[in-house]
Amino acid sequence: CKGCKANKGIMFWGECDKAKCCLEKGFEHCGECEEMPCQKLKELFGDPEHGDRGARLHNLKNWKAGNYVYEKLGNSAQEKAKNMNAEV
C-alpha cells in the first residue's frame, strides 16, 4: 500500500472517508488534526474485526509529536487469514 495520500483516498475496497477528510484539510496524516482522534477514527480503530488494538492511533500520536516511528499493524481479520493459510 502506498498510503492514503498517495492513493488520494481511493483504497482497493473503495473511497475512504477518513483519508478524504485528511486530504481535504490539507494534512499529511490525521495526527496533524486538532480533532484527532475524531469519532471516525475511534470507530475504525475500535472495530472488533478491522481495528488494530490501538497501533494506528499510537502511530498517529507519535507522528503528531514529530516522532516518525511505525508500530506494526495487525488486526483479527489478518490473524484469521494467516491461520487459514497455515492450515492449507
XYZ file of C-alpha atoms in Angstrom:
88
model
C 0.000 0.000 0.000
C 1.370 3.399 -0.946
C -0.671 5.094 1.767
C -3.790 7.229 1.952
C -2.301 10.378 0.441
C -0.581 8.648 -2.478
C -3.808 6.790 -3.259
C -5.835 10.015 -2.907
C -8.204 8.271 -0.508
C -9.151 5.588 -3.034
C -8.335 2.243 -1.469
C -8.567 -1.224 -3.023
C -12.043 -1.546 -1.477
C -13.330 1.927 -2.440
C -13.220 5.511 -1.189
C -12.048 6.070 2.400
C -13.898 8.850 4.210
C -11.072 9.152 6.787
C -8.427 9.677 4.108
C -10.652 12.090 2.164
C -11.224 14.155 5.327
C -7.483 14.387 5.951
C -6.716 15.307 2.347
C -9.475 17.935 2.220
C -7.969 19.600 5.297
C -4.533 19.599 3.638
C -2.887 17.344 6.220
C -0.167 14.782 5.626
C -1.851 12.479 8.147
C -4.670 12.563 10.709
C -2.176 13.184 13.502
C -1.982 16.825 12.357
C -5.676 17.406 13.069
C -6.729 19.009 16.351
C -9.747 16.678 16.458
C -7.592 13.536 16.432
C -8.829 11.026 17.387
C -12.175 12.004 15.909
C -15.270 9.823 16.030
C -14.494 8.363 12.571
C -11.088 7.170 13.756
C -12.400 5.886 17.081
C -14.979 3.769 15.247
C -12.371 2.416 12.832
C -9.701 1.696 15.426
C -12.223 0.153 17.813
C -13.792 -2.169 15.245
C -13.539 -5.757 16.560
C -12.533 -7.204 13.184
C -10.669 -4.369 11.453
C -9.369 -2.461 14.457
C -5.718 -2.879 15.374
C -5.641 -2.728 19.167
C -4.540 0.918 19.050
C -1.489 0.583 16.767
C -2.617 3.177 14.187
C -3.663 5.603 16.906
C -0.268 5.124 18.561
C 1.457 5.828 15.229
C -0.617 8.994 14.676
C 0.170 10.284 18.174
C 3.878 9.675 17.543
C 3.718 11.418 14.178
C 1.882 14.385 15.696
C 4.796 14.721 18.137
C 7.267 14.593 15.218
C 8.430 11.080 16.107
C 8.099 9.157 12.849
C 8.239 5.606 14.128
C 5.889 2.899 12.961
C 4.250 0.273 15.118
C 3.475 -2.894 13.188
C -0.223 -3.048 12.370
C -2.357 -6.124 12.709
C -5.979 -6.995 13.293
C -8.128 -10.051 13.879
C -9.040 -10.303 10.178
C -5.348 -10.540 9.273
C -4.722 -13.072 12.054
C -7.659 -15.183 10.847
C -6.306 -15.134 7.267
C -2.827 -16.113 8.475
C -4.247 -19.026 10.442
C -6.312 -20.198 7.456
C -3.243 -20.082 5.194
C -1.199 -22.031 7.743
C -3.794 -24.819 7.766
C -3.692 -25.272 3.968
